[in-house]
Short mmCIF file of C-alpha atoms in Angstrom, two decimals:
data_model
loop_
_atom_site.label_atom_id
_atom_site.label_comp_id
_atom_site.label_asym_id
_atom_site.label_seq_id
_atom_site.Cartn_x
_atom_site.Cartn_y
_atom_site.Cartn_z
CA MET A 146 46.60 21.50 17.55
CA ALA A 147 48.46 24.80 17.75
CA ARG A 148 46.61 28.00 18.50
CA GLN A 149 45.71 29.76 15.26
CA ASN A 150 46.02 33.47 14.54
CA VAL A 151 42.65 35.18 14.68
CA ALA A 152 41.92 38.85 14.08
CA VAL A 153 40.69 40.20 17.43
CA THR A 154 39.97 43.46 19.14
CA THR A 155 39.87 43.11 22.92
CA PHE A 156 39.66 39.34 23.29
CA ASP A 157 41.40 36.45 21.55
CA PHE A 158 38.15 34.49 21.28
CA ASP A 159 34.45 34.94 21.89
CA ALA A 160 34.36 31.82 24.04
CA ILE A 161 36.73 29.28 25.56
CA VAL A 162 35.49 25.82 26.54
CA ILE A 163 37.69 23.87 28.97
CA GLY A 164 37.56 20.10 28.53
CA ALA A 165 36.81 18.18 25.34
CA GLY A 166 34.69 15.45 26.82
CA HIS A 167 31.47 14.95 24.91
CA ASN A 168 29.59 17.67 26.84
CA GLY A 169 32.39 20.19 26.27
CA LEU A 170 32.44 19.25 22.59
CA VAL A 171 28.67 19.64 22.28
CA CYS A 172 28.72 23.04 23.96
CA ALA A 173 31.62 24.25 21.81
CA ALA A 174 30.01 22.96 18.62
CA TYR A 175 26.78 24.87 19.28
CA LEU A 176 28.69 28.05 20.11
CA ALA A 177 30.76 27.79 16.93
CA ARG A 178 27.68 27.01 14.86
CA ALA A 179 26.12 30.23 16.21
CA GLY A 180 29.07 32.21 14.88
CA ARG A 181 31.07 32.57 18.09
CA ARG A 182 34.84 32.31 17.70
CA THR A 183 35.31 29.36 20.03
CA LEU A 184 38.45 27.71 21.39
CA LEU A 185 38.22 24.23 22.90
CA VAL A 186 41.06 23.46 25.32
CA GLU A 187 41.85 19.83 26.22
CA ALA A 188 44.52 18.52 28.62
CA ARG A 189 44.83 15.15 26.90
CA SER A 190 46.15 14.47 23.41
CA ALA A 191 42.74 13.33 22.17
CA VAL A 192 39.13 14.41 22.64
CA GLY A 193 36.20 12.51 24.11
CA GLY A 194 37.23 11.85 27.69
CA THR A 195 35.63 8.67 28.98
CA ALA A 196 33.21 8.65 26.02
CA ALA A 197 36.16 7.99 23.72
CA SER A 198 37.58 4.81 22.21
CA GLU A 199 41.25 3.95 21.85
CA GLU A 200 43.53 1.28 20.42
CA PHE A 201 44.57 -1.63 22.59
CA ALA A 202 46.29 -4.85 21.52
CA GLY A 203 45.47 -4.24 17.86
CA ALA A 204 41.77 -3.60 18.50
CA MET A 205 39.53 -0.65 19.36
CA VAL A 206 38.20 -0.57 22.92
CA ASN A 207 35.80 1.85 24.60
CA ILE A 208 36.92 3.75 27.68
CA CYS A 209 33.50 3.18 29.25
CA ASN A 210 30.49 1.13 28.25
CA CYS A 211 29.41 1.45 24.61
CA ASP A 212 25.62 1.34 25.04
CA HIS A 213 24.09 4.73 24.18
CA MET A 214 20.51 5.57 25.04
CA THR A 215 20.04 9.06 26.48
CA PHE A 216 22.14 10.74 23.77
CA ARG A 217 19.64 9.41 21.24
CA THR A 218 16.77 11.16 23.05
CA THR A 219 18.32 14.56 22.29
CA PRO A 220 18.18 16.49 19.00
CA ILE A 221 21.99 16.88 18.99
CA ALA A 222 22.76 14.41 16.20
CA ASP A 223 20.21 16.03 13.88
CA GLU A 224 20.99 19.63 14.77
CA LEU A 225 24.75 19.19 14.36
CA GLN A 226 24.23 16.89 11.34
CA LEU A 227 26.52 14.28 12.88
CA ALA A 228 25.66 11.68 10.24
CA ASP A 229 27.50 13.91 7.76
CA PHE A 230 30.56 13.62 10.00
CA GLY A 231 30.59 9.84 10.30
CA LEU A 232 28.17 8.95 13.12
CA ARG A 233 26.08 5.88 12.44
CA TYR A 234 24.26 3.77 15.03
CA GLN A 235 23.41 0.09 15.18
CA ASN A 236 20.31 -0.59 17.27
CA LEU A 237 20.74 -3.21 19.97
CA GLU A 238 17.96 -5.76 20.41
CA PRO A 239 17.56 -7.09 23.00
CA SER A 240 19.11 -4.13 24.76
CA GLN A 241 20.30 -6.08 27.81
CA ILE A 242 20.39 -9.63 29.18
CA ASN A 243 19.65 -9.64 32.91
CA MET A 244 21.01 -12.11 35.44
CA ALA A 245 21.47 -12.31 39.21
CA TRP A 246 24.36 -13.88 41.09
CA SER A 247 21.81 -15.73 43.21
CA GLY A 248 20.89 -17.78 40.15
CA GLY A 249 17.78 -18.37 38.10
CA PRO A 250 17.09 -17.98 34.40
CA ALA A 251 18.30 -14.98 32.40
CA TRP A 252 15.76 -12.63 30.85
CA ALA A 253 15.99 -9.90 28.23
CA SER A 254 15.14 -6.19 28.26
CA SER A 255 14.01 -4.93 24.86
CA HIS A 256 12.69 -1.66 23.49
CA SER A 257 9.49 -3.56 22.78
CA LEU A 258 7.41 -3.96 25.93
CA GLU A 259 5.76 -7.09 24.56
CA ALA A 260 9.12 -8.70 23.78
CA THR A 261 10.27 -7.92 27.33
CA LEU A 262 7.11 -9.35 28.87
CA ASP A 263 7.45 -12.44 26.70
CA SER A 264 11.00 -13.01 27.95
CA ILE A 265 9.97 -12.51 31.59
CA GLY A 266 7.00 -14.81 31.05
CA ARG A 267 9.27 -17.62 29.88
CA SER A 268 11.86 -17.20 32.63
CA HIS A 269 9.97 -15.71 35.61
CA PRO A 270 6.22 -15.97 34.94
CA GLY A 271 5.35 -14.87 38.47
CA GLU A 272 6.90 -11.44 37.79
CA VAL A 273 4.92 -10.54 34.65
CA ASP A 274 2.09 -8.78 36.48
CA GLY A 275 4.58 -6.85 38.58
CA TYR A 276 6.40 -5.68 35.47
CA ARG A 277 3.11 -4.53 33.93
CA ARG A 278 2.34 -2.51 37.07
CA TYR A 279 5.87 -1.11 37.09
CA VAL A 280 5.66 0.02 33.46
CA ARG A 281 2.23 1.57 33.99
CA ASP A 282 3.67 3.79 36.72
CA ALA A 283 7.21 4.32 35.43
CA LEU A 284 6.80 5.02 31.71
CA PRO A 285 5.14 8.47 32.05
CA ALA A 286 7.83 9.54 34.52
CA ALA A 287 10.63 8.29 32.26
CA ARG A 288 9.18 10.21 29.31
CA LEU A 289 8.86 13.37 31.41
CA ILE A 290 12.52 13.18 32.54
CA LEU A 291 13.89 12.62 29.05
CA GLN A 292 11.83 15.47 27.65
CA ALA A 293 12.75 17.84 30.49
CA ALA A 294 16.45 17.11 30.02
CA ASN A 295 16.46 18.75 26.60
CA GLU A 296 16.18 22.30 27.93
CA PRO A 297 17.61 24.22 30.90
CA PRO A 298 15.42 23.25 33.87
CA THR A 299 12.96 25.76 35.25
CA ALA A 300 9.90 25.31 37.46
CA ARG A 301 7.79 26.96 34.75
CA GLY A 302 9.09 24.55 32.10
CA LEU A 303 8.47 21.49 34.27
CA VAL A 304 4.93 22.65 35.07
CA ALA A 305 4.26 23.25 31.37
CA ARG A 306 5.44 19.76 30.46
CA THR A 307 3.39 18.26 33.28
CA LEU A 308 0.27 20.03 32.08
CA LYS A 309 0.94 19.00 28.50
CA SER A 310 1.16 15.37 29.59
CA ARG A 311 -2.00 15.82 31.69
CA GLY A 312 -0.04 15.23 34.86
CA LYS A 313 1.10 11.75 33.90
CA GLY A 314 4.51 11.05 35.37
CA ALA A 315 4.67 14.00 37.76
CA ALA A 316 3.03 12.07 40.60
CA THR A 317 5.48 9.19 40.13
CA LEU A 318 8.42 11.60 40.05
CA LEU A 319 7.35 13.19 43.29
CA ARG A 320 6.53 9.92 45.05
CA TRP A 321 9.58 7.96 43.90
CA SER A 322 12.03 10.82 44.50
CA ARG A 323 11.29 10.54 48.23
CA LYS A 324 11.87 6.79 48.43
CA SER A 325 14.79 4.45 48.00
CA ALA A 326 15.21 2.67 44.68
CA ALA A 327 15.38 -0.61 46.58
CA ASP A 328 11.95 -0.07 48.17
CA ILE A 329 10.45 0.73 44.78
CA MET A 330 11.83 -2.42 43.18
CA ARG A 331 10.64 -4.51 46.12
CA HIS A 332 7.17 -3.03 45.66
CA TYR A 333 6.85 -4.44 42.15
CA PHE A 334 9.09 -7.54 42.11
CA ARG A 335 9.78 -10.50 44.39
CA THR A 336 13.02 -11.97 43.04
CA ASP A 337 16.63 -10.84 42.72
CA ALA A 338 16.37 -11.58 39.01
CA LEU A 339 13.93 -8.66 38.49
CA GLN A 340 14.87 -6.37 41.36
CA ALA A 341 18.64 -6.33 41.07
CA PRO A 342 19.63 -5.73 37.40
CA GLY A 343 17.63 -2.51 37.27
CA LEU A 344 19.42 -1.27 40.38
CA LEU A 345 22.82 -2.29 39.01
CA VAL A 346 22.43 0.11 36.08
CA GLY A 347 20.81 2.72 38.33
CA PRO A 348 22.13 3.45 41.84
CA MET A 349 25.22 1.22 41.52
CA VAL A 350 26.30 3.10 38.40
CA TRP A 351 25.68 6.33 40.34
CA GLY A 352 28.01 5.01 43.05
CA ILE A 353 25.43 4.82 45.84
CA SER A 354 23.50 2.17 47.73
CA PRO A 355 20.00 1.50 46.38
CA GLU A 356 18.80 1.61 49.99
CA PHE A 357 19.49 5.34 50.23
CA ALA A 358 16.41 7.51 50.68
CA GLY A 359 15.98 9.79 47.69
CA SER A 360 17.50 7.34 45.21
CA GLY A 361 14.09 6.27 43.93
CA LEU A 362 14.39 7.69 40.42
CA GLY A 363 17.21 5.19 39.92
CA ALA A 364 14.45 2.58 39.62
CA LEU A 365 13.37 4.04 36.25
CA THR A 366 16.11 2.21 34.36
CA TYR A 367 13.90 -0.49 32.85
CA ALA A 368 11.35 2.13 31.75
CA PHE A 369 13.97 4.21 29.92
CA ARG A 370 14.62 1.26 27.62
CA HIS A 371 11.00 1.30 26.47
CA VAL A 372 11.11 5.05 25.79
CA SER A 373 14.44 5.18 23.94
CA THR A 374 16.31 2.72 21.74
CA VAL A 375 19.71 1.49 22.87
CA GLY A 376 22.34 1.59 20.16
CA ARG A 377 26.07 1.59 19.56
CA PRO A 378 28.05 3.81 17.21
CA VAL A 379 29.73 1.87 14.42
CA GLY A 380 33.45 2.13 15.11
CA GLY A 381 33.02 2.42 18.88
CA SER A 382 31.69 4.90 21.40
CA GLY A 383 34.40 7.34 20.37
CA MET A 384 32.63 8.04 17.10
CA VAL A 385 30.29 10.36 19.01
CA PRO A 386 33.00 12.78 20.22
CA LEU A 387 34.88 12.42 16.94
CA SER A 388 31.84 13.37 14.85
CA ILE A 389 31.07 16.31 17.18
CA LEU A 390 34.68 17.49 16.84
CA ARG A 391 34.35 17.40 13.06
CA ALA A 392 31.12 19.41 13.28
CA PHE A 393 32.82 21.92 15.60
CA GLU A 394 35.78 22.42 13.28
CA SER A 395 33.56 22.66 10.22
CA SER A 396 31.86 25.64 11.91
CA GLY A 397 35.21 27.36 12.39
CA GLY A 398 36.01 26.15 15.89
CA PHE A 399 39.58 25.85 17.16
CA LEU A 400 40.96 22.93 19.18
CA ARG A 401 44.04 23.01 21.36
CA THR A 402 45.08 19.63 22.83
CA ASN A 403 47.87 18.79 25.31
CA SER A 404 46.95 22.05 27.03
CA LYS A 405 46.24 21.94 30.74
CA VAL A 406 44.54 24.89 32.37
CA SER A 407 46.19 26.31 35.49
CA ALA A 408 43.90 29.31 36.02
CA ILE A 409 40.61 30.90 35.08
CA THR A 410 41.33 34.60 35.29
CA CYS A 411 38.94 37.38 36.25
CA GLU A 412 38.87 41.13 35.75
CA GLY A 413 36.47 43.09 37.92
CA PRO A 414 33.12 41.27 38.14
CA ALA A 415 33.74 39.19 35.02
CA VAL A 416 35.84 36.37 33.65
CA ARG A 417 38.82 37.40 31.54
CA GLY A 418 40.10 34.09 30.13
CA VAL A 419 42.40 31.20 31.01
CA THR A 420 46.06 30.60 31.70
CA LEU A 421 47.67 27.31 30.68
CA THR A 422 50.35 25.47 32.64
CA ASP A 423 52.96 26.58 30.10
CA GLY A 424 52.15 30.21 30.92
CA THR A 425 50.08 30.94 27.81
CA GLU A 426 47.27 33.41 28.48
CA ILE A 427 44.15 33.31 26.31
CA THR A 428 41.32 35.78 26.72
CA ALA A 429 37.58 35.59 26.10
CA PRO A 430 34.48 37.19 27.65
CA VAL A 431 32.95 33.72 28.01
CA VAL A 432 34.60 30.69 29.64
CA VAL A 433 32.70 27.40 29.95
CA SER A 434 34.21 24.73 32.17
CA ALA A 435 33.23 21.20 31.21
CA CYS A 436 35.36 19.88 34.06
CA ASN A 437 34.45 19.07 37.65
CA PRO A 438 33.31 22.00 39.79
CA HIS A 439 35.94 21.43 42.47
CA ASP A 440 38.77 22.05 40.00
CA THR A 441 36.87 24.91 38.39
CA PHE A 442 36.08 26.89 41.55
CA LEU A 443 38.73 25.80 44.04
CA HIS A 444 41.87 25.20 41.96
CA TRP A 445 41.58 27.36 38.85
CA LEU A 446 39.50 30.42 39.69
CA ARG A 447 41.85 33.38 40.30
CA ASN A 448 40.90 36.68 41.91
CA PRO A 449 37.16 36.01 41.80
CA PRO A 450 34.93 39.03 42.35
CA PRO A 451 33.32 39.53 45.78
CA GLN A 452 29.94 38.22 44.57
CA ALA A 453 31.57 34.81 43.98
CA SER A 454 32.73 34.34 47.58
CA GLY A 455 29.58 32.42 48.51
CA LEU A 456 30.03 30.11 45.52
CA VAL A 457 33.64 29.35 46.40
CA ASN A 458 32.87 28.78 50.09
CA ARG A 459 30.00 26.41 49.22
CA TRP A 460 32.28 24.26 47.10
CA LYS A 461 34.97 24.22 49.79
CA ALA A 462 32.39 22.55 52.03
CA ILE A 463 31.30 19.97 49.43
CA PRO A 464 33.39 16.78 49.66
CA HIS A 465 34.71 15.29 46.45
CA ALA A 466 33.74 11.62 46.15
CA ASP A 467 36.10 8.77 45.28
CA GLY A 468 35.87 6.60 42.19
CA TYR A 469 34.02 3.30 42.47
CA GLU A 470 34.08 1.68 39.03
CA SER A 471 36.63 -0.32 37.04
CA LYS A 472 36.71 -1.77 33.56
CA VAL A 473 38.58 -4.71 32.08
CA ASP A 474 39.27 -4.68 28.34
CA ALA A 475 40.33 -7.91 26.68
CA VAL A 476 41.08 -9.12 23.17
CA LEU A 477 39.82 -12.66 22.67
CA SER A 478 40.25 -15.33 20.04
CA THR A 479 36.59 -16.37 20.43
CA ALA A 480 33.51 -14.55 21.68
CA PRO A 481 32.33 -15.97 25.02
CA ARG A 482 29.12 -17.96 25.32
CA VAL A 483 27.23 -17.25 28.55
CA ILE A 484 25.47 -20.41 29.67
CA ALA A 485 22.40 -18.82 31.30
CA ALA A 486 21.83 -16.65 28.24
CA ALA A 487 22.07 -19.66 25.95
CA GLU A 488 19.64 -21.61 28.13
CA ALA A 489 17.20 -18.68 27.85
CA GLY A 490 17.29 -18.94 24.06
CA PHE A 491 20.06 -16.47 23.27
CA ASP A 492 22.34 -19.09 21.85
CA ARG A 493 24.37 -17.08 19.36
CA GLU A 494 27.49 -15.09 20.24
CA LEU A 495 26.14 -12.13 22.15
CA ALA A 496 27.03 -8.50 21.54
CA THR A 497 24.27 -7.45 23.96
CA THR A 498 25.38 -6.26 27.39
CA ILE A 499 24.91 -8.86 30.10
CA ALA A 500 24.11 -7.44 33.54
CA VAL A 501 25.07 -9.76 36.41
CA ALA A 502 23.69 -8.22 39.58
CA PRO A 503 24.29 -8.78 43.28
CA SER A 504 21.26 -8.89 45.56
CA ILE A 505 20.02 -5.63 47.06
CA ALA A 506 21.58 -6.63 50.38
CA ASP A 507 24.93 -7.25 48.72
CA MET A 508 24.75 -3.95 46.82
CA HIS A 509 24.32 -2.15 50.12
CA ARG A 510 27.12 -4.19 51.69
CA GLY A 511 29.35 -3.48 48.69
CA TYR A 512 28.83 0.24 49.18
CA GLN A 513 29.82 -0.10 52.84
CA LEU A 514 32.88 -2.20 51.96
CA MET A 515 34.33 0.63 49.91
CA ALA A 516 35.17 2.51 53.11
CA SER A 517 37.81 -0.15 53.84
CA GLY A 518 38.91 -0.52 50.21
CA ALA A 519 37.33 -3.95 49.84
CA VAL A 520 35.37 -5.41 46.92
CA LEU A 521 32.35 -7.72 47.00
CA GLU A 522 33.04 -11.39 46.46
CA ARG A 523 30.65 -11.15 43.51
CA PRO A 524 30.62 -7.55 42.24
CA GLY A 525 28.12 -6.08 39.85
CA PHE A 526 29.16 -6.89 36.26
CA LEU A 527 28.28 -5.32 32.91
CA ALA A 528 29.83 -7.42 30.17
CA ASN A 529 29.66 -7.28 26.39
CA THR A 530 31.48 -8.29 23.23
CA PRO A 531 30.69 -5.40 20.84
CA SER A 532 32.84 -6.76 18.03
CA VAL A 533 30.24 -9.50 17.42
CA ASP A 534 28.02 -6.94 15.68
CA ASP A 535 30.72 -4.43 14.71
CA SER A 536 33.60 -5.98 12.81
CA THR A 537 35.43 -2.62 12.62
CA LEU A 538 36.50 -2.98 16.27
CA ALA A 539 38.83 -5.96 15.92
CA PRO A 540 40.85 -7.74 13.21
CA ALA A 541 39.56 -10.95 11.68
CA GLY A 542 39.59 -13.83 14.14
CA ARG A 543 39.61 -11.53 17.16
CA HIS A 544 36.97 -10.06 19.49
CA VAL A 545 36.84 -7.15 21.91
CA PHE A 546 35.48 -8.00 25.35
CA SER A 547 34.47 -5.43 27.99
CA LEU A 548 33.79 -6.13 31.67
CA GLU A 549 32.76 -3.30 34.01
CA ALA A 550 32.90 -4.04 37.75
CA LEU A 551 31.04 -2.26 40.60
CA PHE A 552 31.82 -1.30 43.35
CA THR A 553 35.62 -1.00 43.14
CA PRO A 554 36.98 1.65 45.54
CA TYR A 555 39.66 4.21 44.72
CA ALA A 556 41.58 3.45 47.92
CA HIS A 557 42.48 -0.25 47.65
CA PRO A 558 44.84 -1.98 50.14
CA GLY A 559 48.26 -2.39 48.54
CA GLY A 560 47.20 -0.36 45.50
CA TRP A 561 45.52 -1.44 42.29
CA ALA A 562 48.72 -2.04 40.32
CA SER A 563 49.49 -5.23 42.26
CA SER A 564 45.92 -6.23 43.07
CA PRO A 565 44.68 -9.71 42.11
CA GLU A 566 41.13 -8.36 41.84
CA PRO A 567 40.89 -7.65 38.07
CA ARG A 568 42.12 -11.15 37.24
CA ARG A 569 39.62 -12.53 39.75
CA TRP A 570 36.79 -10.71 37.94
CA LEU A 571 37.74 -12.41 34.68
CA GLU A 572 37.81 -15.75 36.47
CA LEU A 573 34.39 -15.07 38.01
CA PHE A 574 32.93 -14.19 34.64
CA GLY A 575 34.50 -17.34 33.23
CA GLU A 576 32.38 -19.36 35.67
CA LEU A 577 29.30 -18.07 33.83
CA THR A 578 30.53 -19.12 30.40
CA ALA A 579 31.16 -22.29 28.48
CA PRO A 580 34.51 -23.87 29.47
CA GLY A 581 37.70 -22.34 28.14
CA PHE A 582 36.93 -18.62 28.42
CA LEU A 583 40.26 -17.74 30.08
CA ASP A 584 42.14 -19.64 27.37
CA THR A 585 40.66 -17.35 24.71
CA ILE A 586 42.25 -14.22 26.23
CA ILE A 587 45.05 -12.91 24.02
CA ASP A 588 45.71 -9.74 25.99
CA TRP A 589 43.89 -7.71 28.63
CA ARG A 590 44.17 -4.61 30.79
CA ALA A 591 42.37 -3.17 33.82
CA VAL A 592 41.34 0.48 34.05
CA THR A 593 40.82 1.01 37.78
CA PRO A 594 39.91 4.26 39.62
CA ASP A 595 43.57 5.26 40.00
CA ARG A 596 44.00 5.06 36.22
CA TYR A 597 40.89 7.12 35.60
CA GLU A 598 42.64 9.73 37.73
CA THR A 599 46.04 9.65 36.02
CA ASP A 600 44.90 8.99 32.44
CA PHE A 601 41.67 11.03 32.33
CA HIS A 602 42.24 13.76 34.93
CA LEU A 603 39.36 12.58 37.13
CA PRO A 604 40.28 13.49 40.73
CA HIS A 605 40.32 10.31 42.82
CA GLY A 606 39.06 8.50 39.73
CA HIS A 607 35.58 9.98 40.11
CA ALA A 608 33.56 12.06 37.67
CA THR A 609 31.15 14.16 39.71
CA SER A 610 27.64 13.44 38.44
CA PHE A 611 24.29 15.18 38.75
CA ALA A 612 21.56 12.69 39.63
CA GLY A 613 17.92 12.86 40.53
CA GLY A 614 16.09 14.28 37.54
CA PRO A 615 14.14 17.52 37.14
CA LEU A 616 12.82 17.60 40.71
CA ALA A 617 16.38 17.55 42.03
CA ALA A 618 17.13 20.37 39.61
CA MET A 619 14.37 22.45 41.17
CA ARG A 620 15.56 21.82 44.74
CA ASN A 621 19.31 21.90 44.11
CA LYS A 622 21.32 24.01 46.57
CA ASN A 623 24.01 24.66 43.95
CA PRO A 624 22.25 26.66 41.22
CA GLU A 625 25.25 26.64 38.88
CA LEU A 626 24.64 22.89 38.38
CA THR A 627 21.20 23.53 36.92
CA ARG A 628 21.40 27.08 35.53
CA TYR A 629 24.90 26.54 34.04
CA GLU A 630 25.89 30.16 34.87
CA THR A 631 27.88 31.22 37.92
CA ALA A 632 28.31 34.25 40.14
CA VAL A 633 31.24 35.32 37.95
CA ARG A 634 29.91 37.10 34.89
CA GLY A 635 30.82 35.16 31.76
CA LEU A 636 31.82 31.95 33.61
CA TYR A 637 29.61 28.95 32.90
CA LEU A 638 29.55 25.28 33.83
CA THR A 639 28.66 22.16 31.88
CA GLY A 640 29.49 18.46 32.06
CA ALA A 641 28.37 15.40 33.99
CA ALA A 642 28.15 17.33 37.27
CA THR A 643 25.38 19.51 35.84
CA PHE A 644 21.79 18.68 34.91
CA PRO A 645 20.80 16.14 33.62
CA GLY A 646 23.88 14.12 34.59
CA ALA A 647 26.31 11.45 33.53
CA GLY A 648 26.44 8.87 30.79
CA VAL A 649 26.83 9.67 27.11
CA TRP A 650 23.96 12.16 27.13
CA GLY A 651 25.18 15.53 25.84
CA ALA A 652 22.09 17.45 26.98
CA SER A 653 24.16 19.39 29.52
CA GLY A 654 26.45 20.68 26.78
CA ARG A 655 23.53 21.73 24.58
CA ASN A 656 21.69 23.36 27.51
CA ALA A 657 24.79 25.28 28.60
CA ALA A 658 25.31 26.59 25.07
CA THR A 659 21.66 27.71 25.02
CA VAL A 660 22.19 29.71 28.22
CA VAL A 661 25.43 31.26 26.93
CA LEU A 662 23.85 32.31 23.64
CA ARG A 663 20.83 33.81 25.38
CA SER A 664 23.08 35.89 27.62
CA ASN A 665 25.75 36.99 25.14
#
C-alpha cells in the first residue's frame, strides 16, 4: 500500500512500527486506536509473518501450527473488537492427542481436567495419580503466568498478583524455574507416554533440550490447557493478523508493504525515523521494532546516541541462534486415520493435533545432533488435518494436512533443497496411519529453516523468542526485552523476543503499546 499524504508539522507520523507480524499489528492497532498517526512497515507483500495463512495447491495452509491458546487469554480480541472484523474461533476438544514413539496407547488432553483424567485412566491407569499431583502443583503457576503476561512485567506487579492469589503458584514458579523440565516430568510420571508429549510442546518447541537446567517452566504445558481453551480461527490462523489489520486501518492506521527497512535513524539522544532500502525516509518521534533485536540494534540502528553504546555492545556479544523447526504442508484426497488414536476411541477423522514425541533421552540427543546438521531417526511430530472441522480451508473432496518436525537444523549437509528428510517424515507418519496414506497426497511442500529465512526474513530461519515466564523477566540482563523501551529515546521493541514470548500470543504487542502510550 502506497504511503498516503498526511498533514504534518515536524514528523510524518506519530509512530512507525516495523514488522507486521501479529505482535507488530497488535501494537500498531492499539497506537492507532489511541489516536496516534501510525505507519506499519512490512518487508513482505502480506501481513502476519509466521502467524499468517497462504494459498497452496488450491487450499489454505497455515505458515505455522494453527492451534491458538495464549492469544485467547488476552483481552486483545475484545478490546480491538476483532469479531467485527471477521475473527471467529472454533474450540478444539480434545485439544491434543498424545503419543510416544516408544509405543503404548494414545491419550487425550482436554480443557476439562476430568475428561483428561478419564482418558489417562483408560490408557495409562498407573499415571492418573501422578497427573493429579502435577495439576495440583502446576495449575496455580500456569494461571499466574498467563495473568502476568497481560501487563508489562514489574516486580511490584508480580508481588501484587502473588498476594492476590494468596501465594499459590509463586512457589512452583520459583522451584520449577531452577530445575530442568525433564526432571519435573520424571517427578510426576513414569512413562514416555506422559513425560514426553508435554516436553515436545514445551522445550522442544523452544529449541532446547528438556534436560537443560532452568527449562522447568516448559513443563507447564499440560496445565495451560486446563486454564485456557485451545481453538482455531475459522479460515485459518491468518484470520488473526487479518482481523487486526482491519481494526488498525479502521482506526486510521497506514500500512506500507513490500518495504524493507535499511536504517533506524537517530537525531541527538532520540530516534528520528526509518529509511527504507529504496531510499525513502520517513520520520516519527516513536519507532517500534517488532523484528529481532539483532537486526534492530546491530544492522539498522544508525548514529545511536552515546547512552546506547552499552545496549549495542551487549547485543554484539549475544549469539543469534539457528532455526530448528520445519513444517510439511500437504493437500490430501482423504483425511488420515491414525491407528493409535482410533484404538483409543478417537475413531473419526481427526482435526485435533496429534503429538508424537521422542523419549527424553532422544530429545536431548536430537538437540546435540543439530550441531552436525543431523535429524533424529524419529523426530518430534505435531500433525493435524484442520480442514476436517473447517471446510473453508480446502475445496470439496480435499483436505489440508500439516506436519511439524523437531529438531531440524538450519545447517543441513547438502542443503535442504535436495534433502530426502521431508519425504522421510511423511513416510514415518504414514507408518502410524491406516494403509494408503502416501497415496492420498495430491501435492506437498516442505518449509525448512532456510525457507523461513528467505521467505519470512528470519535470520538463519530462527525467530528469537523470550522464554521463562515472569521470573525470567525480573532477572533478565537485557531490560529492553521486558520493559520494551531502549536506551534510545523513542525507540521501542516488541515481538517474540520480548516478554512473554513466542507463539500466537500478542501480549507483547499490547504491552509495548501500553508503554509507548504512557511515555508519549
